mmCIF file of C-alpha atoms in Angstrom:
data_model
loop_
_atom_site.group_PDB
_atom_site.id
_atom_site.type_symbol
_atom_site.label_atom_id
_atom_site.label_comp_id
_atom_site.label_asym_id
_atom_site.label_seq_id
_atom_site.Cartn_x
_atom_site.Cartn_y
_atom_site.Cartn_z
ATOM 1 C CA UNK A 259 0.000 0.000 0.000
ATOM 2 C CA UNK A 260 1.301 3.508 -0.886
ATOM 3 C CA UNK A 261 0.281 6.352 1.327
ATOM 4 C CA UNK A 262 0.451 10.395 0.459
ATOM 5 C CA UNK A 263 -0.670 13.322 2.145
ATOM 6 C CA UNK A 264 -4.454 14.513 2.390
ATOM 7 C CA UNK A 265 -4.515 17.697 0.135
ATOM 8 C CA UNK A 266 -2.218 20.547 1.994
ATOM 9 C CA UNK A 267 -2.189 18.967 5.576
ATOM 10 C CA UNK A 268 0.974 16.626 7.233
ATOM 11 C CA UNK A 269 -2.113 14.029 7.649
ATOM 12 C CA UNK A 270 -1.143 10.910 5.956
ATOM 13 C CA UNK A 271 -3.523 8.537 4.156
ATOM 14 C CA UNK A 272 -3.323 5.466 2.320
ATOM 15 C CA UNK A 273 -3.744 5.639 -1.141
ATOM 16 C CA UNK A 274 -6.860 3.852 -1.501
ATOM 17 C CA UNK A 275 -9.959 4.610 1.588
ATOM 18 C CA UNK A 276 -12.467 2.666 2.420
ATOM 19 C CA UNK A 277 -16.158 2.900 2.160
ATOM 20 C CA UNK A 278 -18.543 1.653 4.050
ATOM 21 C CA UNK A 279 -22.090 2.823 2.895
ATOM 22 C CA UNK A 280 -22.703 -1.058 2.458
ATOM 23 C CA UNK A 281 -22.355 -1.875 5.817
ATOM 24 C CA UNK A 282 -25.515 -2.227 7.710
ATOM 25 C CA UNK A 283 -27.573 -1.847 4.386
ATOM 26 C CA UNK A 284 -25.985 -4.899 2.288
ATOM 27 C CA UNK A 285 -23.741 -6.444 4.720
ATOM 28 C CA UNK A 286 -24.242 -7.506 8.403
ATOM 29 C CA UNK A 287 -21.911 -6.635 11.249
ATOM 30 C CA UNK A 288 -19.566 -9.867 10.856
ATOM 31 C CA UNK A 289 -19.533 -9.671 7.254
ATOM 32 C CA UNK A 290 -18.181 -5.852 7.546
ATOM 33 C CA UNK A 291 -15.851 -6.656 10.230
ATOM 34 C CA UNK A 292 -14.579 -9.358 7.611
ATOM 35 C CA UNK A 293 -13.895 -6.093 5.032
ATOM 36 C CA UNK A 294 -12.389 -4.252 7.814
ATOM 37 C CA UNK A 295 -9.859 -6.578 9.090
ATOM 38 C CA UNK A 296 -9.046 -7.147 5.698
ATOM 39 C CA UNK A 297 -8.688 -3.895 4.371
ATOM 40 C CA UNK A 298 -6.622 -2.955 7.652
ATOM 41 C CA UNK A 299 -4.489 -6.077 7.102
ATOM 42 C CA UNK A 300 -3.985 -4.574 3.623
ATOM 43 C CA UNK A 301 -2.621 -0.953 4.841
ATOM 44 C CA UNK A 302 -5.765 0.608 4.334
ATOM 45 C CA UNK A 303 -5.940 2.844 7.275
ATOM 46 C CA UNK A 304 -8.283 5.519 5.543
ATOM 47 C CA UNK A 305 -11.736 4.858 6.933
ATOM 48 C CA UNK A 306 -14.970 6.530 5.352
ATOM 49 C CA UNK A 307 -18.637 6.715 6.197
ATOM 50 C CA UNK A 308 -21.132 8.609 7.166
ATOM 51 C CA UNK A 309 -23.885 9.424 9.682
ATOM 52 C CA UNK A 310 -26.571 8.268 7.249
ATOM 53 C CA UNK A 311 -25.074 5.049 6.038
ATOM 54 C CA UNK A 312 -27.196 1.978 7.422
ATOM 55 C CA UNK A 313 -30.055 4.143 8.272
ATOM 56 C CA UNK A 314 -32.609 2.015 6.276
ATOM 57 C CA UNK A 315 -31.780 -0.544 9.133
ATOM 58 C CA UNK A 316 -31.449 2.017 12.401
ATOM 59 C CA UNK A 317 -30.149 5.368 13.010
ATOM 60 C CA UNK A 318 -25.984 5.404 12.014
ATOM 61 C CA UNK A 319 -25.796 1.874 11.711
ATOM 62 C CA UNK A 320 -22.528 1.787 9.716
ATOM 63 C CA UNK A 321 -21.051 3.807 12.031
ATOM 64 C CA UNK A 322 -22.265 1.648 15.067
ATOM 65 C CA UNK A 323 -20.563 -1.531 13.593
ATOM 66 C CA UNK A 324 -17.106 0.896 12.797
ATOM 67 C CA UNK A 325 -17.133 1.449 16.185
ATOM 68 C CA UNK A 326 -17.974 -2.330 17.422
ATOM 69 C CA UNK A 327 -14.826 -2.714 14.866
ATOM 70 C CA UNK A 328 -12.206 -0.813 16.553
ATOM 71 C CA UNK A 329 -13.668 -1.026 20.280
ATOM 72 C CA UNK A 330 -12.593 -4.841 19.345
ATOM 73 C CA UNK A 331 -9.520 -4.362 17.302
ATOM 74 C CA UNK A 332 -8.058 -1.763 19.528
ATOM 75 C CA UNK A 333 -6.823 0.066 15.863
ATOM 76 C CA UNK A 334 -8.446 3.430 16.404
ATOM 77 C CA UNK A 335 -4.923 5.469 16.654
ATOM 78 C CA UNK A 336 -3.822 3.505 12.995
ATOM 79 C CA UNK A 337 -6.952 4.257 11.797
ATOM 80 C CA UNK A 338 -7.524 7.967 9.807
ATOM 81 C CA UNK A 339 -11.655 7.994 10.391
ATOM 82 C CA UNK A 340 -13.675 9.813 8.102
ATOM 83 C CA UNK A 341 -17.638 10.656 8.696
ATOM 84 C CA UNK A 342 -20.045 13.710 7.370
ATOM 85 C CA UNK A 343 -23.113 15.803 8.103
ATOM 86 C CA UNK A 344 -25.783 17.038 6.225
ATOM 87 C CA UNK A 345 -28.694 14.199 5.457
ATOM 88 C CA UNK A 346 -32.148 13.885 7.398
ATOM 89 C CA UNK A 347 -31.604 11.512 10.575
ATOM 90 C CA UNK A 348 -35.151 11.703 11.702
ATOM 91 C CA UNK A 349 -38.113 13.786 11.166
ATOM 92 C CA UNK A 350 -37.155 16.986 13.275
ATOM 93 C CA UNK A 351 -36.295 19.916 10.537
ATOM 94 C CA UNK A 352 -33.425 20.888 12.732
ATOM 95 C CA UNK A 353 -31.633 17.546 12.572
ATOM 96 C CA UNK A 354 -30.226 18.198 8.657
ATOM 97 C CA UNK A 355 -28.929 20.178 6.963
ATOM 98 C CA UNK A 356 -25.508 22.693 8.068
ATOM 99 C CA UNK A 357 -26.558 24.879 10.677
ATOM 100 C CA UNK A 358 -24.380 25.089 13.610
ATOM 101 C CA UNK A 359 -26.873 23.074 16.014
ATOM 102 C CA UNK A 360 -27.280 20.257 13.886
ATOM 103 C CA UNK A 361 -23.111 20.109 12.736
ATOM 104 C CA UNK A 362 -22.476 19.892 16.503
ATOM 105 C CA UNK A 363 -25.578 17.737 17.592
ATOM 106 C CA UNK A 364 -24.559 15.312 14.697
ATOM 107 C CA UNK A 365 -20.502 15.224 15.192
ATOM 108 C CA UNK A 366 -21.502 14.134 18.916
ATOM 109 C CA UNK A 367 -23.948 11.636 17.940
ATOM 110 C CA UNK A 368 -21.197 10.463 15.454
ATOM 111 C CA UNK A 369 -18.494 10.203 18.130
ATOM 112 C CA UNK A 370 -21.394 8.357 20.514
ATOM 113 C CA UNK A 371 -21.779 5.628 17.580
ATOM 114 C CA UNK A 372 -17.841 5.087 16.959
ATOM 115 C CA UNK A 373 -16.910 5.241 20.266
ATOM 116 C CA UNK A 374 -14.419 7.272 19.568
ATOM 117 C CA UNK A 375 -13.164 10.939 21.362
ATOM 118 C CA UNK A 376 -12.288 12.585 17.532
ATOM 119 C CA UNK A 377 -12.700 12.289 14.349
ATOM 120 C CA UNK A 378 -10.041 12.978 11.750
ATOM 121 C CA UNK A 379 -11.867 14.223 8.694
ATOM 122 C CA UNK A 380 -15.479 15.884 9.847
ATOM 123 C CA UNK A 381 -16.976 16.195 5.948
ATOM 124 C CA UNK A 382 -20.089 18.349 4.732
ATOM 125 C CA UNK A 383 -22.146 15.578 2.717
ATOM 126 C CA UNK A 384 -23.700 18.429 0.479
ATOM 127 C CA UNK A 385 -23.749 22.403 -0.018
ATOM 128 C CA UNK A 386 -26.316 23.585 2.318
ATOM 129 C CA UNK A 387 -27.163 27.051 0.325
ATOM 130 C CA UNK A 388 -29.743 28.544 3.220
ATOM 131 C CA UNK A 389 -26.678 28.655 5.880
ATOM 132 C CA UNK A 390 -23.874 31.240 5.769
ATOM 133 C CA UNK A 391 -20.392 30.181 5.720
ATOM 134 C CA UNK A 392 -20.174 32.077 8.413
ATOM 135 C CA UNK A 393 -22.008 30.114 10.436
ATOM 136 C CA UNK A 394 -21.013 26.771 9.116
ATOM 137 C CA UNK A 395 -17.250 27.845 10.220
ATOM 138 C CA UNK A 396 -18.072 28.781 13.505
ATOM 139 C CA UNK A 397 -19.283 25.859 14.654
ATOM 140 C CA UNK A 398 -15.979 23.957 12.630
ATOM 141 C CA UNK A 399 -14.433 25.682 14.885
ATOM 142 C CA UNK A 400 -15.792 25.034 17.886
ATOM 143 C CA UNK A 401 -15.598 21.321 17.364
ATOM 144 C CA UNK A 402 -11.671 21.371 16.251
ATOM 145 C CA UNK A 403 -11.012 23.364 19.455
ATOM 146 C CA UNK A 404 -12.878 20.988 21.964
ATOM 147 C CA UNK A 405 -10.528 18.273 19.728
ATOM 148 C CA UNK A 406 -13.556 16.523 18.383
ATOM 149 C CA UNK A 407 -12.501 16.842 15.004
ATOM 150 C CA UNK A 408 -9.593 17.472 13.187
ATOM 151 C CA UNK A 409 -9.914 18.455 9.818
ATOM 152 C CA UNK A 410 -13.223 19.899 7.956
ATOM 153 C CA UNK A 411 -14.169 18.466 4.275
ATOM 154 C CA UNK A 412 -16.849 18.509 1.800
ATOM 155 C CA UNK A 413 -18.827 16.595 -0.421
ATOM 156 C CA UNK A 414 -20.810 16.860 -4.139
ATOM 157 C CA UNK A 415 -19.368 20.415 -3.727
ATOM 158 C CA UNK A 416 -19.405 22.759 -7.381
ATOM 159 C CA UNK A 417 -15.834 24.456 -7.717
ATOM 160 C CA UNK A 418 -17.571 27.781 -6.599
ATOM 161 C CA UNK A 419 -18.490 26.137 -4.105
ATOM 162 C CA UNK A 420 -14.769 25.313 -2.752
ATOM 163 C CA UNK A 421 -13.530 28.557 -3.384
ATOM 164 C CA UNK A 422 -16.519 30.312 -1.317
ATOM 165 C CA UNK A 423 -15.702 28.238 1.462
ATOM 166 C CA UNK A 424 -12.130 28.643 1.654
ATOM 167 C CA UNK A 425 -12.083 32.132 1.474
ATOM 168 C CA UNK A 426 -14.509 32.302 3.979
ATOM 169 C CA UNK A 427 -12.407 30.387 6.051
ATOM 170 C CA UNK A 428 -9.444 32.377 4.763
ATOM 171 C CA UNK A 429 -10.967 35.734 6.487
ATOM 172 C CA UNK A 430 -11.204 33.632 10.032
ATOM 173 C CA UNK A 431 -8.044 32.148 9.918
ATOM 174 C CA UNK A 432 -9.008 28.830 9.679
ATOM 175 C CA UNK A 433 -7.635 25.879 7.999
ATOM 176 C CA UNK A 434 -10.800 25.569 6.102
ATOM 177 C CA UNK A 435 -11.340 22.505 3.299
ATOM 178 C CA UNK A 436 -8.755 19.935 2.788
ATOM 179 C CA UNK A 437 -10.837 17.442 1.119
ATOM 180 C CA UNK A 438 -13.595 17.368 -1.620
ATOM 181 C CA UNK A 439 -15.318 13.722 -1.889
ATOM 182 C CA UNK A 440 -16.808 13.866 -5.017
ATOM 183 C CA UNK A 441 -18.122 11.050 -8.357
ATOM 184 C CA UNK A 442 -15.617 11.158 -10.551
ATOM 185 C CA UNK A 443 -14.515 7.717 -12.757
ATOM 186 C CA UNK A 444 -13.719 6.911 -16.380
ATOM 187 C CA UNK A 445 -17.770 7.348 -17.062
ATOM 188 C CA UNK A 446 -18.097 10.492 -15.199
ATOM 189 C CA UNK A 447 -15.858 13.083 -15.342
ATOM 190 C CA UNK A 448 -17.353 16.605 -14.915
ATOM 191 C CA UNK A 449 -15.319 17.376 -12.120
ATOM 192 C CA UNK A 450 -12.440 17.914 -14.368
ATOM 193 C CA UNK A 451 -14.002 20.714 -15.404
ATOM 194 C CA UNK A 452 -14.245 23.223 -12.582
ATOM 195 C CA UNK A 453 -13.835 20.973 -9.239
ATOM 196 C CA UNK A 454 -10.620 19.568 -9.569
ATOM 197 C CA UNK A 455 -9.051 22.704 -10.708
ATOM 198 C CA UNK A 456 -10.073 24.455 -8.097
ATOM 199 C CA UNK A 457 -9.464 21.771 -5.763
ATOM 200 C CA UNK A 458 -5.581 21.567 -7.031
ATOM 201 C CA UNK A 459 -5.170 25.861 -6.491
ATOM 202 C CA UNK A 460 -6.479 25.483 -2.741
ATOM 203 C CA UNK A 461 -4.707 22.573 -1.711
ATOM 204 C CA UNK A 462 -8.141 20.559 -1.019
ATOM 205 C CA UNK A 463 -7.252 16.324 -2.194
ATOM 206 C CA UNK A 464 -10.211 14.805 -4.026
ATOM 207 C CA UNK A 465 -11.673 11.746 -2.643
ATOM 208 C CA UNK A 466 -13.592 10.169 -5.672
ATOM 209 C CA UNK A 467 -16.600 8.114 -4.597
ATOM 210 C CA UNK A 468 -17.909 4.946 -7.049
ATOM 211 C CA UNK A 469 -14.821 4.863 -9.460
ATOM 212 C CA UNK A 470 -16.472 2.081 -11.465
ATOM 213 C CA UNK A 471 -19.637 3.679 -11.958
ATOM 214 C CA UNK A 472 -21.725 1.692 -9.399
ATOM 215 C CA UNK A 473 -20.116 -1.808 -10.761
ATOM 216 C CA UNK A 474 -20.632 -0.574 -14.756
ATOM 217 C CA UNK A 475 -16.592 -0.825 -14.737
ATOM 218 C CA UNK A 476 -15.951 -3.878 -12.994
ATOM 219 C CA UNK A 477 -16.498 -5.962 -16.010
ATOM 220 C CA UNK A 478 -20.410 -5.252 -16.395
ATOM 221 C CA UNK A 479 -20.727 -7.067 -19.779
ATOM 222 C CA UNK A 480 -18.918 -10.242 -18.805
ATOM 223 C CA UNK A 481 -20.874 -10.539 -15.748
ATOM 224 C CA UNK A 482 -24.433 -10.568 -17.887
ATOM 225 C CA UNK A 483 -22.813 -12.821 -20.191
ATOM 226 C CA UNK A 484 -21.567 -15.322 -17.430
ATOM 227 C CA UNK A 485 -25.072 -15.140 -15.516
ATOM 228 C CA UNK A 486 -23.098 -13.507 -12.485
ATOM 229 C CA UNK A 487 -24.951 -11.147 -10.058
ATOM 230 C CA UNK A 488 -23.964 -7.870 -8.867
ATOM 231 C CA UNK A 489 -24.798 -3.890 -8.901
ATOM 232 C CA UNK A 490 -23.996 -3.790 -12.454
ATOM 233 C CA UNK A 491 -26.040 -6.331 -13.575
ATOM 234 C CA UNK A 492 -28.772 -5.512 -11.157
ATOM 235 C CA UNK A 493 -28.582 -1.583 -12.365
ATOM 236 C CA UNK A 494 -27.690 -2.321 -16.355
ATOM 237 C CA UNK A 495 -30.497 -0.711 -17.699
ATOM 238 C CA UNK A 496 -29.657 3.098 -16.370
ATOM 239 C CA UNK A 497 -25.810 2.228 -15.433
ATOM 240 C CA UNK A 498 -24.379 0.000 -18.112
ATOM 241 C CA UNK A 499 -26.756 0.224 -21.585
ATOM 242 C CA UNK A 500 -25.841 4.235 -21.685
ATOM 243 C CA UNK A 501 -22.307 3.764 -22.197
ATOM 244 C CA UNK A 502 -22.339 -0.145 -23.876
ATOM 245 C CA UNK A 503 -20.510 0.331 -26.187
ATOM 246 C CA UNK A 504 -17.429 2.260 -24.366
ATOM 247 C CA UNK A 505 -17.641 -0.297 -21.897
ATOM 248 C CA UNK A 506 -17.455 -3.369 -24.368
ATOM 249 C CA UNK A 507 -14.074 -1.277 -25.565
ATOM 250 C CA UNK A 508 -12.623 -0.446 -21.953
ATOM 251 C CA UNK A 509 -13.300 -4.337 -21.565
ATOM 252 C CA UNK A 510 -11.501 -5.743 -24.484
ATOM 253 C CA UNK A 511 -8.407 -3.149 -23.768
ATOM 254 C CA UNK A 512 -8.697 -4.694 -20.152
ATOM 255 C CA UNK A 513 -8.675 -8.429 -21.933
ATOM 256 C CA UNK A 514 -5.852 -7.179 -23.821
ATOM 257 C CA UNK A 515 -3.539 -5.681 -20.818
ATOM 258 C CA UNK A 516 -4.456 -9.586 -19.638
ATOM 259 C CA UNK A 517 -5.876 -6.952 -16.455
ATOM 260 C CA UNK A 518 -9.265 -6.687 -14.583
ATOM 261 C CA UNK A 519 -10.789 -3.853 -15.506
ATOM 262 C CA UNK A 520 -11.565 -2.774 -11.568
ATOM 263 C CA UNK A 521 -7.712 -2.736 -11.403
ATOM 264 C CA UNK A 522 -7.622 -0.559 -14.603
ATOM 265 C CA UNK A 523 -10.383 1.992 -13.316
ATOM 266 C CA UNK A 524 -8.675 2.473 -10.190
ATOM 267 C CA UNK A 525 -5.150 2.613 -11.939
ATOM 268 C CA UNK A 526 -6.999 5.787 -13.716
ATOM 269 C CA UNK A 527 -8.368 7.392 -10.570
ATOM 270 C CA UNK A 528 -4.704 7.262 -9.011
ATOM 271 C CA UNK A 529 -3.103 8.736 -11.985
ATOM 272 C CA UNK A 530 -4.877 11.866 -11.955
ATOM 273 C CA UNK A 531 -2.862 14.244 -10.267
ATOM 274 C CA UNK A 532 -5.593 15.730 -7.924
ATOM 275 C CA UNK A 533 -6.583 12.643 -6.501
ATOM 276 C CA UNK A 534 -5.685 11.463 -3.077
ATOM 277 C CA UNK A 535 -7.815 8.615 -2.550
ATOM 278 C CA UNK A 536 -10.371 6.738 -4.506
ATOM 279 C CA UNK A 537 -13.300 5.056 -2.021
ATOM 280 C CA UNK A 538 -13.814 1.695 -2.263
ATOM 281 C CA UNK A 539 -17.197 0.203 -1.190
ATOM 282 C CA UNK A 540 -16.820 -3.538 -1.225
ATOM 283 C CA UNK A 541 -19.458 -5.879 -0.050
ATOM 284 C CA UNK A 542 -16.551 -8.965 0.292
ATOM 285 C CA UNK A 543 -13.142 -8.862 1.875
ATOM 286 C CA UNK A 544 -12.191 -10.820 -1.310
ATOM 287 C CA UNK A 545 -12.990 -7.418 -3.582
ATOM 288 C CA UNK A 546 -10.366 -5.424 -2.027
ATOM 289 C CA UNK A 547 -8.295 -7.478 -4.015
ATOM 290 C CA UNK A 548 -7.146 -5.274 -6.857
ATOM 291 C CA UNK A 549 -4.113 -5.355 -8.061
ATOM 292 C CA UNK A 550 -3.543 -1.950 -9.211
ATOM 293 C CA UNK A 551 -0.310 -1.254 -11.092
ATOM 294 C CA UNK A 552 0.401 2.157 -12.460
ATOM 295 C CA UNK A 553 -0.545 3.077 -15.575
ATOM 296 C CA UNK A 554 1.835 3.703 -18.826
ATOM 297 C CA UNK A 555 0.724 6.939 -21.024
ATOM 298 C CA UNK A 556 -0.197 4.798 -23.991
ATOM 299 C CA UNK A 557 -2.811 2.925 -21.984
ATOM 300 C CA UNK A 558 -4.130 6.364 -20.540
ATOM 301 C CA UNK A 559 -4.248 8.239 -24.055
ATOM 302 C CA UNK A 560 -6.620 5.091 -25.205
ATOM 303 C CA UNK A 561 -8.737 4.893 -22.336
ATOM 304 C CA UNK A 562 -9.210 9.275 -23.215
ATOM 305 C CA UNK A 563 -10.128 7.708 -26.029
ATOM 306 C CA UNK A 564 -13.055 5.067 -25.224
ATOM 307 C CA UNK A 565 -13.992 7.515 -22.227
ATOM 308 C CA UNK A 566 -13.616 11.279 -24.066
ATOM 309 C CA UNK A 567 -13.642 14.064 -21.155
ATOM 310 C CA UNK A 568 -16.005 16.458 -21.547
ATOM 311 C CA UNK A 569 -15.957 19.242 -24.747
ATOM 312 C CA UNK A 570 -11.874 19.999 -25.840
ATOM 313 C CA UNK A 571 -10.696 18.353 -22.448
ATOM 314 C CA UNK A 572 -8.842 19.839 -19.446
ATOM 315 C CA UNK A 573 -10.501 22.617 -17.025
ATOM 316 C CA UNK A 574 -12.961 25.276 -17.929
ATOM 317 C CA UNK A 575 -12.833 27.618 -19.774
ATOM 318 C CA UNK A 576 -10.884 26.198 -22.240
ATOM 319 C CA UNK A 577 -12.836 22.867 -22.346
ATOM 320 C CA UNK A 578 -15.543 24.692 -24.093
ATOM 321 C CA UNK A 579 -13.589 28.349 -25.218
ATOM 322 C CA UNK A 580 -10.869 29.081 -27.957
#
């Protein structure tokens, strides 16, 4: 395992983080403990979920069976623990959303559920546009000085977004943003238009969330063809028949390499410069098994290719300008 630094801080992660919106919704307790312990035993230290994760079967659930995790293991200072705020937890209009009350209420009721006294990377899950960033960095700040949190980051932020935020953090004198967790894979790649370059001018790493598309690049088409279950398969209709017939190319370049085309996905998330991180979200120990190689610029050139970004390539404006 390779490990780098998160955006502009001295915090070290591994290269590749773990997600856990599964656990609790498609895996059991056991079962995730299974991913853990193997992702851990693989030097995976980066840890991500999130207050609503596991709510279809009780309140924080994925965080509950984190916490039963390292309460067991005794690997909570290896472990770089990352959780957000934003989503509904019940019916009571102040428990969402990014007002002060509710990103205090909720980074206690996160800490209650880990059973842990901080967490590393406290994340906003989405832009909350009726609260001031004003606000929003007060109460930051009030949780890094108690030492509840660390370090603040965001989620399915805009680039406008990022730079609003920083420089209102900028005019307190506060760290601000040092990670944006946003989609971003081979199939979807508007980030590279306005996110990732602002991202890269304030220091903020990018954390990309389903980097195969929700299974579509995990060798979708083979799996129909073999009879084999999963996401992809499941989803094909509005995840794999848009982009067929890219995927049937990424798949025969992936027969070609003689490599499996999670490996190859992956192998494109980590050769993007901005990227820190891509989040895994396995369902079986046995799927953190990817062996992902770097790269060479002749397989990257074909896979811009099969997988075009968007308009002339590269940031805005020139993706779309003279």
């Amino acid at each position: 395992m390779e490990y780098t630094r998160l955006g502009r801080t001295g915090l070290t992660v591994s290269r590749l983080c773990l997600g856990t919106m599964n656990f609790g919704w498609q895996i059991d307790e056991e079962a995730a403990h299974a991913v853990l312990d193997h992702a851990f035993g693989a030097g995976i230290t980066f840890v991500d979920t999130a207050n609503m994760y596991g709510r279809q079967d009780g309140d924080g659930l994925s965080e509950r069976i984190i916490g039963s995790w390292l309460a067991k293991t005794g690997t909570r200072d290896r472990i770089v623990l990352a959780t957000k705020v934003y989503a509904p937890m019940s019916d009571d209009p102040n428990d969402r959303g990014l007002s002060a009350r509710n990103i205090i209420a909720s980074c206690e009721a996160s800490l209650r559920r880990l059973g842990v006294e901080w967490i590393d990377l406290f994340q906003m899950h989405h832009i909350d546009r009726g609260t001031p960033w004003e606000e929003i960095w007060q109460a930051m700040e009030t949780l890094t000085a108690q030492g509840k949190i660390r370090y603040a980051g965001s989620s399915n932020f805009a680039g406008w977004h990022l730079a609003r935020a920083q420089a209102a953090a900028d005019r307190r004198n506060f760290l601000g943003l040092v990670s944006e967790q946003c989609k971003y894979n081979l199939v979807t790649r508007h980030v590279e238009l306005e996110v990732l370059p602002a991202a890269a001018e304030l220091g903020i790493g990018i954390l990309p969330y389903s980097p195969l598309h929700f299974g579509a690049l995990s060798g979708a088409l083979r799996k129909q063809r073999d009879g084999v279950a999963g996401r992809s398969v499941l989803h094909a209709a509005d995840r794999v028949e848009p982009h067929r017939a890219a995927i049937q190319r990424f798949e025969d370049l992936c027969d070609e390499l003689g490599a499996a085309p999670t490996a190859v996905a992956i192998g494109w998330l980590l050769s993007r410069p901005e990227v820190t991180a891509p989040i895994l979200g396995p369902r079986t120990p046995e799927q953190l098994d990817v062996p992902v190689e770097p790269l060479p610029a002749d397989v990257l050139a074909r896979l811009d290719e099969i997988f075009p970004p968007i308009g002339n390539g590269g940031p805005a404006p020139e993706a779309w300008a003279w």
